[in-house]
mmCIF file of C-alpha atoms and ligand atoms in Angstrom:
data_model
loop_
_atom_site.group_PDB
_atom_site.id
_atom_site.type_symbol
_atom_site.label_atom_id
_atom_site.label_comp_id
_atom_site.label_asym_id
_atom_site.label_seq_id
_atom_site.Cartn_x
_atom_site.Cartn_y
_atom_site.Cartn_z
ATOM 1 C CA MET A 48 97.960 83.994 84.980
ATOM 2 C CA VAL A 49 98.896 83.948 81.367
ATOM 3 C CA CYS A 50 99.346 81.367 78.741
ATOM 4 C CA LEU A 51 98.586 81.164 74.850
ATOM 5 C CA GLY A 52 94.760 80.667 74.648
ATOM 6 C CA ASN A 53 93.091 81.188 77.901
ATOM 7 C CA ILE A 54 91.126 77.837 77.768
ATOM 8 C CA CYS A 55 93.685 75.308 79.103
ATOM 9 C CA ARG A 56 96.453 76.319 81.402
ATOM 10 C CA SER A 57 95.393 79.692 82.975
ATOM 11 C CA PRO A 58 92.107 79.206 83.698
ATOM 12 C CA MET A 59 92.915 75.504 85.872
ATOM 13 C CA ALA A 60 95.537 78.169 87.684
ATOM 14 C CA GLU A 61 93.102 80.827 87.921
ATOM 15 C CA GLY A 62 90.197 78.083 89.271
ATOM 16 C CA LEU A 63 92.639 76.960 91.384
ATOM 17 C CA LEU A 64 93.823 80.093 92.920
ATOM 18 C CA LEU A 65 90.265 81.253 93.760
ATOM 19 C CA ALA A 66 89.248 78.158 95.412
ATOM 20 C CA LYS A 67 92.579 78.861 97.732
ATOM 21 C CA ILE A 68 91.548 82.318 98.305
ATOM 22 C CA GLU A 69 88.543 80.841 99.429
ATOM 23 C CA LYS A 70 90.047 78.561 101.388
ATOM 24 C CA PHE A 71 92.152 81.096 103.381
ATOM 25 C CA LYS A 72 89.644 84.338 102.963
ATOM 26 C CA LEU A 73 92.928 86.101 101.192
ATOM 27 C CA ASN A 74 92.641 89.505 100.333
ATOM 28 C CA ALA A 75 93.841 88.464 96.812
ATOM 29 C CA ILE A 76 92.556 89.043 93.139
ATOM 30 C CA VAL A 77 92.680 86.737 90.367
ATOM 31 C CA ASP A 78 92.413 87.103 86.752
ATOM 32 C CA SER A 79 93.306 85.217 83.616
ATOM 33 C CA ALA A 80 93.971 86.179 79.974
ATOM 34 C CA GLY A 81 96.280 84.616 76.883
ATOM 35 C CA THR A 82 98.581 86.210 74.864
ATOM 36 C CA ALA A 83 96.430 85.139 71.480
ATOM 37 C CA ASN A 84 93.479 86.055 70.491
ATOM 38 C CA TYR A 85 91.908 82.710 69.309
ATOM 39 C CA HIS A 86 89.031 81.714 71.569
ATOM 40 C CA ILE A 87 87.810 85.489 73.016
ATOM 41 C CA GLY A 88 84.838 84.903 74.968
ATOM 42 C CA LYS A 89 85.530 80.960 75.119
ATOM 43 C CA ALA A 90 84.594 78.569 77.985
ATOM 44 C CA PRO A 91 87.776 76.918 78.699
ATOM 45 C CA ASP A 92 88.189 73.762 76.578
ATOM 46 C CA ARG A 93 85.987 70.564 78.198
ATOM 47 C CA ARG A 94 89.091 68.299 78.557
ATOM 48 C CA MET A 95 90.237 71.136 81.305
ATOM 49 C CA VAL A 96 87.032 71.421 82.076
ATOM 50 C CA GLN A 97 86.095 67.839 82.886
ATOM 51 C CA MET A 98 89.776 67.389 84.704
ATOM 52 C CA ALA A 99 89.074 70.335 86.818
ATOM 53 C CA ALA A 100 85.564 68.804 87.709
ATOM 54 C CA SER A 101 86.624 65.667 88.752
ATOM 55 C CA LYS A 102 89.214 67.352 91.417
ATOM 56 C CA GLU A 103 85.934 69.399 92.530
ATOM 57 C CA THR A 104 87.559 72.650 91.284
ATOM 58 C CA PRO A 105 85.209 74.160 88.665
ATOM 59 C CA ILE A 106 86.120 76.240 85.804
ATOM 60 C CA ASP A 107 83.322 75.722 83.313
ATOM 61 C CA PHE A 108 82.199 79.693 84.494
ATOM 62 C CA LEU A 109 86.009 80.779 83.596
ATOM 63 C CA ARG A 110 85.114 82.963 79.860
ATOM 64 C CA ALA A 111 88.819 83.740 77.794
ATOM 65 C CA ARG A 112 90.150 86.781 77.035
ATOM 66 C CA GLN A 113 93.196 88.362 75.630
ATOM 67 C CA PHE A 114 96.392 89.741 77.834
ATOM 68 C CA SER A 115 96.914 93.474 77.162
ATOM 69 C CA GLU A 116 98.841 96.705 78.375
ATOM 70 C CA VAL A 117 96.049 97.313 80.610
ATOM 71 C CA ASP A 118 96.844 94.319 82.525
ATOM 72 C CA PHE A 119 100.204 95.798 83.723
ATOM 73 C CA GLN A 120 98.017 98.417 85.712
ATOM 74 C CA ASN A 121 95.740 96.174 87.054
ATOM 75 C CA ASN A 122 97.818 93.541 88.479
ATOM 76 C CA ASP A 123 100.949 93.272 90.635
ATOM 77 C CA LEU A 124 101.906 90.263 89.532
ATOM 78 C CA ILE A 125 101.712 88.739 86.333
ATOM 79 C CA LEU A 126 102.554 85.096 86.239
ATOM 80 C CA VAL A 127 103.264 83.290 82.932
ATOM 81 C CA MET A 128 103.425 79.712 81.289
ATOM 82 C CA ASP A 129 105.931 79.223 79.397
ATOM 83 C CA HIS A 130 108.634 80.782 77.132
ATOM 84 C CA SER A 131 106.688 82.495 74.200
ATOM 85 C CA ASN A 132 103.960 83.949 76.825
ATOM 86 C CA TYR A 133 106.459 85.607 78.869
ATOM 87 C CA ARG A 134 108.267 87.094 75.051
ATOM 88 C CA ASP A 135 104.649 87.861 74.126
ATOM 89 C CA VAL A 136 104.008 89.987 77.620
ATOM 90 C CA LEU A 137 107.282 91.421 77.909
ATOM 91 C CA ARG A 138 106.634 92.996 74.458
ATOM 92 C CA LEU A 139 103.714 94.898 75.799
ATOM 93 C CA ALA A 140 105.596 96.122 78.908
ATOM 94 C CA ARG A 141 105.927 99.698 78.901
ATOM 95 C CA SER A 142 108.484 100.231 82.059
ATOM 96 C CA GLU A 143 111.212 98.833 83.844
ATOM 97 C CA ASN A 144 108.204 98.044 86.864
ATOM 98 C CA ASP A 145 105.942 96.352 84.172
ATOM 99 C CA LYS A 146 109.004 94.149 83.457
ATOM 100 C CA ASP A 147 109.485 93.374 87.223
ATOM 101 C CA LYS A 148 105.650 91.999 87.637
ATOM 102 C CA VAL A 149 106.368 89.355 85.240
ATOM 103 C CA ARG A 150 107.617 86.151 86.342
ATOM 104 C CA PHE A 151 106.955 81.807 85.509
ATOM 105 C CA LEU A 152 104.453 80.462 87.699
ATOM 106 C CA LEU A 153 106.674 77.844 88.492
ATOM 107 C CA ASP A 154 109.959 79.881 89.492
ATOM 108 C CA TYR A 155 107.551 79.236 92.986
ATOM 109 C CA LEU A 156 107.772 75.677 92.909
ATOM 110 C CA TYR A 157 111.421 75.144 91.552
ATOM 111 C CA PRO A 158 112.993 78.760 92.356
ATOM 112 C CA GLU A 159 114.696 80.321 89.055
ATOM 113 C CA GLN A 160 114.539 77.509 86.888
ATOM 114 C CA GLN A 161 112.368 78.975 84.260
ATOM 115 C CA MET A 162 110.304 75.970 83.427
ATOM 116 C CA LYS A 163 107.789 75.689 81.641
ATOM 117 C CA VAL A 164 103.697 74.372 82.699
ATOM 118 C CA PRO A 165 103.520 72.126 78.949
ATOM 119 C CA ASP A 166 100.873 73.206 76.666
ATOM 120 C CA PRO A 167 98.265 70.250 77.154
ATOM 121 C CA TYR A 168 96.605 70.924 74.400
ATOM 122 C CA TYR A 169 97.305 68.300 71.533
ATOM 123 C CA GLY A 170 97.923 66.313 74.184
ATOM 124 C CA THR A 171 96.214 63.341 76.509
ATOM 125 C CA GLU A 172 94.150 62.822 79.128
ATOM 126 C CA GLU A 173 97.354 62.424 81.000
ATOM 127 C CA ASP A 174 99.193 65.420 80.211
ATOM 128 C CA PHE A 175 95.635 67.701 81.137
ATOM 129 C CA GLU A 176 96.049 65.399 84.286
ATOM 130 C CA GLU A 177 100.079 66.265 84.833
ATOM 131 C CA VAL A 178 99.290 69.898 84.447
ATOM 132 C CA TYR A 179 96.519 69.884 86.589
ATOM 133 C CA ASN A 180 98.774 68.615 89.051
ATOM 134 C CA LEU A 181 101.757 70.888 88.495
ATOM 135 C CA LEU A 182 99.405 74.272 88.883
ATOM 136 C CA ASP A 183 97.795 72.844 92.015
ATOM 137 C CA LYS A 184 101.742 72.842 93.461
ATOM 138 C CA ALA A 185 102.661 75.886 92.209
ATOM 139 C CA THR A 186 99.315 77.736 93.324
ATOM 140 C CA ASP A 187 100.197 75.956 96.696
ATOM 141 C CA ALA A 188 103.824 77.523 96.872
ATOM 142 C CA LEU A 189 102.320 80.941 95.456
ATOM 143 C CA ILE A 190 100.243 81.374 97.842
ATOM 144 C CA LYS A 191 102.570 80.432 100.615
ATOM 145 C CA HIS A 192 104.982 82.789 99.508
ATOM 146 C CA LEU A 193 103.211 85.537 98.969
ATOM 147 C CA PHE A 194 100.428 85.017 102.149
ATOM 148 C CA ASN A 195 102.532 82.079 104.499
ATOM 149 C CA GLU A 196 99.398 79.387 103.931
ATOM 150 C CA GLY A 197 98.882 76.148 103.612
HETATM 151 P P1 LIG B 626 96.412 77.117 76.438
HETATM 152 O O1 LIG B 626 96.517 75.981 75.234
HETATM 153 O O2 LIG B 626 97.701 77.996 76.395
HETATM 154 O O3 LIG B 626 96.761 76.637 77.641
HETATM 155 O O4 LIG B 626 94.828 77.753 77.095
HETATM 156 C C1 LIG B 626 95.705 76.096 74.143
HETATM 157 C C2 LIG B 626 94.769 76.283 73.849
HETATM 158 C C3 LIG B 626 94.768 76.564 72.406
HETATM 159 C C4 LIG B 626 95.745 76.615 71.635
HETATM 160 C C5 LIG B 626 96.897 76.526 71.852
HETATM 161 C C6 LIG B 626 97.027 76.560 73.773
HETATM 162 N N1 LIG B 626 95.818 77.038 70.505
HETATM 163 O O5 LIG B 626 96.099 76.925 69.382
HETATM 164 O O6 LIG B 626 94.201 77.587 69.540
#
């Protein structure tokens, strides 16, 4: 799961997937990262932490890190939140195989639309809730697609 800062969208997506992997006892590994280096080592944004806690999907234990080339080696799928994440991640790809791993997360919900999960960083509590709801639906669709569960 990749976004810009790795403190709002991608940790929430990771937390939702961790909860669903546990719920369905799936054999999957999930991680998240940001394309930027601004927040390395930090916990998620407190507004996302609060939204996550209110939905009983804790993310406070996650710590931000920066996406890097090795992530292509370590992951089968690299799911981005928006178009700038898409460009930034593709710029680090070393092969066609790397490039094929990069998809828009929301394509699992709205196929081939390349829709973005809006960046809530400068937004309101409602924006954080909208992001939570989108990520919840998109991670359900992802798990259905990959594992036929849910
Ligand atoms: P994220 O949100 O990419 O969903 O983690 C942002 C977090 C921080 C910044 C921008 C977006 N920032 O500009 O610091």
